[in-house]
XYZ file of C-alpha atoms in Angstrom:
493
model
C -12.668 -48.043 -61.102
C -10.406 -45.360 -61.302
C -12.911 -43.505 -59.024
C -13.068 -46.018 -55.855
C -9.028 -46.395 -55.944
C -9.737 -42.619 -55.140
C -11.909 -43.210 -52.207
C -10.113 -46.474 -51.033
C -6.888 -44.044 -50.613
C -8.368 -41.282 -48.660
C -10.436 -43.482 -46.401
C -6.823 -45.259 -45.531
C -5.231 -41.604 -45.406
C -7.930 -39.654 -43.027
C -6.904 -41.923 -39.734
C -3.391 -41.059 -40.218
C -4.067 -37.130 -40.296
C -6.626 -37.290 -37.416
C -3.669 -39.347 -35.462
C -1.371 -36.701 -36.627
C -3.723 -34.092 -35.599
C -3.789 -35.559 -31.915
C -0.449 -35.744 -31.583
C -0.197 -32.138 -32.168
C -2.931 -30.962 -29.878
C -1.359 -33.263 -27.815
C 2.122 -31.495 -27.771
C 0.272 -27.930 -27.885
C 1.223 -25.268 -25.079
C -1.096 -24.514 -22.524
C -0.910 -21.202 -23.689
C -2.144 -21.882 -26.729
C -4.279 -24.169 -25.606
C -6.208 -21.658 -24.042
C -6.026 -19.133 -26.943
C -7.650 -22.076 -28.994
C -10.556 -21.909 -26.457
C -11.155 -19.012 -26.441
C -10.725 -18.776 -30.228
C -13.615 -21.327 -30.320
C -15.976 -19.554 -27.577
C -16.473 -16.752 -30.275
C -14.057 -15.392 -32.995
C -11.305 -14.030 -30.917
C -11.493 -14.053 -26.576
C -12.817 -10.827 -25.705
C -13.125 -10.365 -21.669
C -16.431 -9.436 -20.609
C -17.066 -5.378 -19.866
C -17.496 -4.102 -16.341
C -17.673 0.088 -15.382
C -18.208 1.671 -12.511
C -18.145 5.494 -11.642
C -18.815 7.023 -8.387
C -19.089 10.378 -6.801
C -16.895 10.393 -3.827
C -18.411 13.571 -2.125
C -22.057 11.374 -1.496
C -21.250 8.211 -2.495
C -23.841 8.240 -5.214
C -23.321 5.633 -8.479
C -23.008 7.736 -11.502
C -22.491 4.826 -13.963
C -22.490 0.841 -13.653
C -22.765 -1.933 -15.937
C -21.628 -5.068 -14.587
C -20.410 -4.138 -11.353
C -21.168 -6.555 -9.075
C -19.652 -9.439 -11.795
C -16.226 -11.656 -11.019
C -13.625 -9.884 -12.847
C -9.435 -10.521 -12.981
C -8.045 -7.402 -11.778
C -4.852 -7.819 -13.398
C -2.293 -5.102 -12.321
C -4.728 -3.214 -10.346
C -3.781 -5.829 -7.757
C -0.699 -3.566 -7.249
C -2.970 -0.874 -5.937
C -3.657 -3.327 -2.493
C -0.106 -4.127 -2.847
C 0.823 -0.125 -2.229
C -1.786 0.070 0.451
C -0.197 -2.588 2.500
C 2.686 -1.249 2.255
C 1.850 2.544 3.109
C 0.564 0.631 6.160
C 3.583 -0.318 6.989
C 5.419 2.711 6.288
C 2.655 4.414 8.308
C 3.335 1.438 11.471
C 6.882 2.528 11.255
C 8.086 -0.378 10.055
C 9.423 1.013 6.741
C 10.729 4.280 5.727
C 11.403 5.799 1.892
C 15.207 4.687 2.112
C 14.996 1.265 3.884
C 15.904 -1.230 0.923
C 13.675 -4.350 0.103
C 15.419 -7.453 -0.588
C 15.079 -9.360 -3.809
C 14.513 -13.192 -4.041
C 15.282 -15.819 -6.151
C 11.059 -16.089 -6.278
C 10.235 -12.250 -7.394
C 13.525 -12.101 -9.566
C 11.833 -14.828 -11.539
C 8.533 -13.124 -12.364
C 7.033 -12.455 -15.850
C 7.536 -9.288 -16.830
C 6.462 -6.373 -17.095
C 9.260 -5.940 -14.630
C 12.592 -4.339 -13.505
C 14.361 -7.397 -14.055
C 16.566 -7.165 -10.788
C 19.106 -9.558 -9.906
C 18.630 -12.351 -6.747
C 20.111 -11.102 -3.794
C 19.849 -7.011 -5.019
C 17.602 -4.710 -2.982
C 15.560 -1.557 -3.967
C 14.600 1.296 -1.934
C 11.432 1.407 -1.187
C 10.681 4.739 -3.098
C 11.816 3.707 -6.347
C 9.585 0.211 -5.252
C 6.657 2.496 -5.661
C 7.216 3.936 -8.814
C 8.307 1.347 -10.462
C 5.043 -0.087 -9.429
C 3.145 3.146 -10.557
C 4.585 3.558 -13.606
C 6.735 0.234 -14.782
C 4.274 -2.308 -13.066
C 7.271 -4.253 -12.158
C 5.908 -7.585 -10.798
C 9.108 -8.755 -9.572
C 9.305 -5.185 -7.562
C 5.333 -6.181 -6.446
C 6.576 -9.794 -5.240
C 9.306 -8.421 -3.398
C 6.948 -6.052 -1.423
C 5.056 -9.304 -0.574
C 7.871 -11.015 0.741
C 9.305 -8.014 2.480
C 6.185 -7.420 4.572
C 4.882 -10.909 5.194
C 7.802 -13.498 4.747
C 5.911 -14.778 1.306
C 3.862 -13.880 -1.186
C 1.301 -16.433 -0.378
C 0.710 -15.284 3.242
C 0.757 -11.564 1.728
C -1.836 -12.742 -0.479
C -3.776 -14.080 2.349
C -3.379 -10.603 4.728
C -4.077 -8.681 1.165
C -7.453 -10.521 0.831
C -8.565 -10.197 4.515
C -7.477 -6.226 4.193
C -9.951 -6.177 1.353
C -12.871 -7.426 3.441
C -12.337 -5.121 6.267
C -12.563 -2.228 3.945
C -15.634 -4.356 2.657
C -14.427 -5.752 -0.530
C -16.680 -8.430 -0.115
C -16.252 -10.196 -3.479
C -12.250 -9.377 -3.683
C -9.883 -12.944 -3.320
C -6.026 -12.230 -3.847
C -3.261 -15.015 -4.528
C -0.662 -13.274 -5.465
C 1.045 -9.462 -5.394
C 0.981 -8.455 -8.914
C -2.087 -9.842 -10.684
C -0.374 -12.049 -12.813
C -2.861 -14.594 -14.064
C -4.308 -16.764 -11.593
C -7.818 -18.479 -11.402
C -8.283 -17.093 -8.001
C -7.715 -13.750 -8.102
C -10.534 -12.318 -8.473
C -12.445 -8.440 -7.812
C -15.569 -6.552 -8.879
C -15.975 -3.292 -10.763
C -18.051 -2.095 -7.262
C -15.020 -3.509 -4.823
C -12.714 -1.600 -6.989
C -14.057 1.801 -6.399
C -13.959 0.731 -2.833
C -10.385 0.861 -3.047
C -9.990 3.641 -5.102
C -11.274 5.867 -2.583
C -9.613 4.202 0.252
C -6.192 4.595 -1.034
C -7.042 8.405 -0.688
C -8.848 8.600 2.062
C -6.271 6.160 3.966
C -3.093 7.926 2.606
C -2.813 11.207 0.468
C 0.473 12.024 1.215
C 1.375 8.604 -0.367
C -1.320 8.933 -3.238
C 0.628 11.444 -5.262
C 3.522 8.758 -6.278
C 0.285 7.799 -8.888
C 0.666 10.998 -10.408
C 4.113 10.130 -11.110
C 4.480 10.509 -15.187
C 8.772 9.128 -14.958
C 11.078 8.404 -13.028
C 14.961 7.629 -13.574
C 15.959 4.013 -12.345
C 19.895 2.972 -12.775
C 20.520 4.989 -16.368
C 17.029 4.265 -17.571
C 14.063 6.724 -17.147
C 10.917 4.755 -17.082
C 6.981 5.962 -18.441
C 4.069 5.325 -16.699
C 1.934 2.970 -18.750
C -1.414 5.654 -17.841
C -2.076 7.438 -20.473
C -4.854 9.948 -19.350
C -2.421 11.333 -17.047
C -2.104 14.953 -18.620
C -4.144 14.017 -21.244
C -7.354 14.218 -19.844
C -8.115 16.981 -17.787
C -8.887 16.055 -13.781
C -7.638 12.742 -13.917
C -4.710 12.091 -11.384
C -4.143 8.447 -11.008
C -4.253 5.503 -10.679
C -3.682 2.384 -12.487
C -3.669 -0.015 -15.586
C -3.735 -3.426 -15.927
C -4.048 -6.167 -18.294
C -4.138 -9.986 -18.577
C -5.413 -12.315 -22.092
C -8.101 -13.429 -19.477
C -8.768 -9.907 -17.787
C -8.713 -7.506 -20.958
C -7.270 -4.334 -20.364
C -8.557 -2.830 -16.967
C -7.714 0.767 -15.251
C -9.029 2.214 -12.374
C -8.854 6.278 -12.429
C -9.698 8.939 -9.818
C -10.368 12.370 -11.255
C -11.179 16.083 -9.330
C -11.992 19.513 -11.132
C -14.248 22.617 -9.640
C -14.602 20.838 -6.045
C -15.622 17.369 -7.630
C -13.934 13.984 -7.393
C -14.743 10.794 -8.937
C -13.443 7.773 -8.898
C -13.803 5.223 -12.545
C -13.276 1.556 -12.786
C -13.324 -0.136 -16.671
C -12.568 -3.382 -16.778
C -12.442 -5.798 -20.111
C -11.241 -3.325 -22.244
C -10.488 -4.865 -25.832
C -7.333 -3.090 -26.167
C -5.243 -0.003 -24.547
C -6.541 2.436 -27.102
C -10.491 1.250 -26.362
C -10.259 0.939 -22.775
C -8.703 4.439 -22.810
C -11.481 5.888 -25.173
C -13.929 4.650 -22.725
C -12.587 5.906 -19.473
C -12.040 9.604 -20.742
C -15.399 9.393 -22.100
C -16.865 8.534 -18.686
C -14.394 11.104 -16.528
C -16.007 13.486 -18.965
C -19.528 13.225 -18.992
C -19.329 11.897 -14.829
C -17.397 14.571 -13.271
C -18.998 17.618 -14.086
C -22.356 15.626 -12.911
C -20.539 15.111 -9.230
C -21.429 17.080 -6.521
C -19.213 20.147 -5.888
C -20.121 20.755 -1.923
C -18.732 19.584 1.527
C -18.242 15.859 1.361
C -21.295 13.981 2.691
C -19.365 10.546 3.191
C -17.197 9.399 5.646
C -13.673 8.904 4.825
C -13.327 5.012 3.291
C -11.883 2.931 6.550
C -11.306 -0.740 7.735
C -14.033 -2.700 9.544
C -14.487 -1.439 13.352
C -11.371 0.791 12.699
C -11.145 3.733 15.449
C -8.328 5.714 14.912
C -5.159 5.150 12.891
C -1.475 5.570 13.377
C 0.033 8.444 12.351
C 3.436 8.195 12.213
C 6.666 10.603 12.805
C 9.479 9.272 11.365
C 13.108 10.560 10.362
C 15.693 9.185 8.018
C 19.096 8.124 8.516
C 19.109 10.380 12.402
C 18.065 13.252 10.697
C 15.275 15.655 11.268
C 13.662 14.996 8.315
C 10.474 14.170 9.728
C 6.679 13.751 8.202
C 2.980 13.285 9.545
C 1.207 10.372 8.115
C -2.107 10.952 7.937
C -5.293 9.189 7.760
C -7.197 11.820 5.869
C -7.457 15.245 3.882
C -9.259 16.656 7.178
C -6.466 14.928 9.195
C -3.902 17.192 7.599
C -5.331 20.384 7.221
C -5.036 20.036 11.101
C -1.490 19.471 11.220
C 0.165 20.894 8.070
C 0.854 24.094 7.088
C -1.602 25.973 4.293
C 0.929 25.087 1.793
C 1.267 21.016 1.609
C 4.920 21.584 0.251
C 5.980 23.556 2.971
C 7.608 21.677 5.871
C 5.660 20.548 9.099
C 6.079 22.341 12.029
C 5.929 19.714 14.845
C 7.839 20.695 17.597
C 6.426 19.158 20.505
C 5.757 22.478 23.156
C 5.113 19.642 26.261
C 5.577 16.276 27.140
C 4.633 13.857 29.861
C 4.734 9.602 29.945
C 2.641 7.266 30.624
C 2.494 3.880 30.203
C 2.607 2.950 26.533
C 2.548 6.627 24.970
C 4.999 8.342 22.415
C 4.147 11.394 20.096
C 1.976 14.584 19.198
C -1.616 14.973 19.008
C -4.798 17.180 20.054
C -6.725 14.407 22.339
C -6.788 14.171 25.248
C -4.932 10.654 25.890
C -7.172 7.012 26.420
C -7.716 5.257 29.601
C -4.832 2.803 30.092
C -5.795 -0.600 30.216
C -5.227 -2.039 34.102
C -3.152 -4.412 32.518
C -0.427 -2.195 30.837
C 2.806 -1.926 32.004
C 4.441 0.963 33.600
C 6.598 3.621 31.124
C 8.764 6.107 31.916
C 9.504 9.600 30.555
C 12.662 10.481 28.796
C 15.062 13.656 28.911
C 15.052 14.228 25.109
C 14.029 13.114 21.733
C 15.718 12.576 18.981
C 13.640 11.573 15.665
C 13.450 8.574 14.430
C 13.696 5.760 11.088
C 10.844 7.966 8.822
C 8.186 7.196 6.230
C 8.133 10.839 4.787
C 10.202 13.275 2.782
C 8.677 16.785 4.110
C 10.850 18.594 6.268
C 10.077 19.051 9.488
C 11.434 20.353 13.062
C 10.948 17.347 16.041
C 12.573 19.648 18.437
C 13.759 18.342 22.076
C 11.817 18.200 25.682
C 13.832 19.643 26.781
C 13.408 23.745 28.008
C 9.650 24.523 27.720
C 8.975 20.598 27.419
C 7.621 19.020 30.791
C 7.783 15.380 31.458
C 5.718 13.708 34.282
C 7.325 10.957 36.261
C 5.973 7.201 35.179
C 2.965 6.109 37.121
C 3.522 2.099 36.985
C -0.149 0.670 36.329
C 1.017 -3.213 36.901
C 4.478 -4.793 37.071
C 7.330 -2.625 38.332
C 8.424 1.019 37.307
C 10.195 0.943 34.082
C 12.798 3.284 34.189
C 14.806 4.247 30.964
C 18.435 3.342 30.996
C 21.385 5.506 29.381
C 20.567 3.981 26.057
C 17.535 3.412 24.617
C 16.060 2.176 20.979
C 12.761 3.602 19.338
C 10.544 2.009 17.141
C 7.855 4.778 15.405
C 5.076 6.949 16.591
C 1.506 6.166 16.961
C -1.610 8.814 17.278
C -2.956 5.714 19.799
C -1.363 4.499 22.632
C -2.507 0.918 22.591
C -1.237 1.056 18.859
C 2.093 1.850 20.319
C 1.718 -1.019 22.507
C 0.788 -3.491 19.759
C 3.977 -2.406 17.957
C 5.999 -3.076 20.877
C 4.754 -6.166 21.504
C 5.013 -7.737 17.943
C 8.765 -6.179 17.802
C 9.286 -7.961 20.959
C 7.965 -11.368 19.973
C 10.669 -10.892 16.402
C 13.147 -9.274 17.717
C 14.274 -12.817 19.574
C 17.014 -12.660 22.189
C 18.200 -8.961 21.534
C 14.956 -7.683 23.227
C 14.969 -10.250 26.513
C 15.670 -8.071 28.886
C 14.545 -5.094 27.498
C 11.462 -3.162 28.885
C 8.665 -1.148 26.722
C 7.905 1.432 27.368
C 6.023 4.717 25.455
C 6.272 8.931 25.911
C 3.689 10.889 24.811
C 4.611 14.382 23.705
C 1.721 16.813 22.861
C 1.618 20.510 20.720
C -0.788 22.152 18.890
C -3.934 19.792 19.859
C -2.147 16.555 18.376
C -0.693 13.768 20.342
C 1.640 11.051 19.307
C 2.935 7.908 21.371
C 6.533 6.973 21.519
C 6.959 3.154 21.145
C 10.738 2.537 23.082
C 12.892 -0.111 24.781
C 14.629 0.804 28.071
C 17.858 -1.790 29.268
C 20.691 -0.575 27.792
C 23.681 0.415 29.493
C 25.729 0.773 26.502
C 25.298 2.258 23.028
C 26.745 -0.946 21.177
C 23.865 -3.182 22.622
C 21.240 -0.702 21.956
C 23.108 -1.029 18.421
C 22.936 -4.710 18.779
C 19.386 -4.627 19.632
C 18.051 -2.357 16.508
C 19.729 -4.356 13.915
C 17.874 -7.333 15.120
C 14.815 -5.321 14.868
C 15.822 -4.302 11.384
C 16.442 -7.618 10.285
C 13.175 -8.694 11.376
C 11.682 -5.841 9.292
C 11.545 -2.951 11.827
C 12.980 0.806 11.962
C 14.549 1.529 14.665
C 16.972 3.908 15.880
C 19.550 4.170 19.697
C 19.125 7.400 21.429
C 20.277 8.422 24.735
C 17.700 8.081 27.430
């Protein structure tokens, strides 16, 4: 008797515990709603592994195990991030001192981050290495925002940069790689990138070697460990998510060979790190030590690339952007340290044209309007810290009068405003035309107009507005330009 009393009281007792028990699930996180999952998929969520190594001399895989597999990139995302922004340094559009604002939106991100105030700016220097080293998403957001108004249209121009370098399985939705279903990469797009970030812009690749930098009183590590510890490596960066495991892309040189390394899934820092030194190791001395085979990593249909000459501040602190290692050894000196020596020995206009370069300049398009030649140059808003000399037209410098191809003559008045430098004219031209379309009612009655300056086999085109009489509305008309995310700088004509 005593026995079914027993019974009789659990059976009445189990429907209040599984109600109980429902309730609770019921108030559980989604967090930990999704740790439970996981939990339940197989004692403990480990992300699936995916490596890739490849030679970049040839081109040739050296390792791969799940390459081609959908993968969360986690903080690797910040490596497209920095690319589209050394794009934009390279345009002109930014230099090393402009300041990027903060928002309310990227103030408000989950750290890892610098945790910067609504409203505060950063320069954009210290934006990059706090990306390198702090992977501060609020910093990556800001970048986003910066460049393309929001982070969900920089997401957008982040994915479509990723299939023109042929990323073909790459989707972005947001700047930092902070969880989201629909970010998403390969082990294989990955090294596309890695190699692209190179090829596309070593004088901006070396911030990934950056081991610390100070920031406001603090002095912050870089979260890569096999920076100094492993010998070769010199970049690039970690990331980690629960739903990515712990991911780094590397790039490593020694004795003439260069590889880059993708691991993604990692189970923890420590493993992930294992792994990668233990492929750097047994891959690189494998890589082939001649003259590179491959082409340079590039966009779809790209051509040629802007190549920018910038200055900071009015100064003549000047630098050559380049597009590649081949690029440079043509226009710096044997010692990458050592300033640039730029000084344009001629000049002459034509329509659209501003800079230094080696070619010969294209075929204007009938279309194009007419630009004139200028007296002088003074440098302009920069994307570089190497010192250089951007020397004057003036004295051995010869300018040819403006040959209008369509419209009428533009003819520089006493003030004018400068945008950048491009090593293509019709580049020049875009950038003109896109700062005209922002730059609202400042730029009405203002004419483009390029110079093209040529020395040592380079040539650069000068993007410029003529139609100012005065040096206050030339003012005027570059802080418009700034505003709408431009460098710009008032010369006399």
């Amino acid at each position: 008797m005593r026995s079914v009393s027993s019974r009789s009281r659990t059976s009445r007792a189990l429907p209040a515990a599984l109600a109980a028990a429902a309730v609770l699930t019921a108030l559980a996180s989604p967090a930990e709603a999704r740790r439970r999952h996981h939990a339940r998929a197989g004692g403990g969520y480990n992300p699936p592994y995916a490596a890739m190594v490849v030679d970049v001399k040839t081109g040739r895989t050296l390792h791969a195990v799940n390459e081609d597999a959908l993968r969360h990139p986690a903080s690797i995302t910040k490596v497209m991030t920095l690319y589209m922004l050394f794009e934009q340094m390279e345009r002109g559009r930014f230099a090393l001192d402009s300041d990027l604002t903060i928002s309310a939106r990227a103030a408000a991100q989950a750290p890892s981050k610098l945790g910067l105030r609504p409203g505060s700016a950063i320069s954009v220097e210290d934006a990059i290495k706090a990306i390198v080293t702090k992977s501060a998403n609020d910093v990556a957001c800001a970048i986003g925002e910066n460049i393309a108004g929001s982070e969900e249209r920089f997401a957008q121009m982040m994915t479509e940069k990723a299939r023109a370098l042929g990323m073909s399985r790459t989707r972005y939705a947001n700047a930092s790689g902070l969880p989201d279903a629909d970010q998403i990469t390969t082990a294989r797009d990955l090294t596309i990138l890695a190699r692209a970030i190179q090829d596309r812009f070593p004088r901006y690749y070396r911030y990934f070697q950056t081991r610390s930098f100070a920031f406001r009183g603090r002095v912050i590590g870089n979260h890569n460990r096999l920076l100094g510890a492993v010998q070769g490596v010199d970049g690039i960066k970690t990331g980690y998510t629960r739903d990515s495991g712990f991911n780094l892309m590397t790039a490593a040189r020694s004795d003439d060979r260069q590889i880059v390394a993708i691991v993604l899934g990692g189970k923890s820092g420590a493993g992930r790190d294992r792994i990668m030194a233990d492929l750097v190791r047994s891959n690189l001395p494998r890589a082939y030590a001649g003259a590179r085979q491959t082409a340079p990593t590039t966009e779809v249909a790209e051509r040629t690339r802007p190549a920018v000459v910038a200055d900071a501040v009015s100064r003549t602190r000047t630098q050559v952007a380049s597009a590649d290692d081949d690029e440079i050894d043509a226009t710096a000196s044997t010692d990458r340290n050592q300033p640039l020596d730029i000084s344009p020995s001629r000049a002459t206009t034509t329509p659209g044209s501003a800079g230094i370069g080696a070619r010969t300049a294209p075929a204007l398009p009938k279309a194009a309007q007419a630009y004139a030649a200028s007296a002088s140059q003074s440098p302009f808003p920069g994307t570089g810290k190497s010192e250089a000399r951007l020397a004057s037209v003036d004295g051995p410098a010869r300018a040819e009068a403006p040959k209008p191809l369509s419209g009428p003559r533009v003819v520089p008045t006493a003030w004018v405003i400068q945008l950048g430098a491009m090593d293509d004219e019709d580049k020049a031209k875009s950038m003109l035309s896109e700062a005209r379309a922002r730059g609202g009612g400042a730029l009405s009655k203002a004419a483009p107009y390029t110079v093209k300056v040529e020395h040592g086999g380079a040539t650069l085109y000068r993007a410029r507005f003529s139609g100012f009489a005065e040096q206050d509305s030339a003012q005027d008309a570059c802080k418009a330009l700034k505003r709408s995310g431009f460098n710009c700088f008032a010369t006399r004509s």
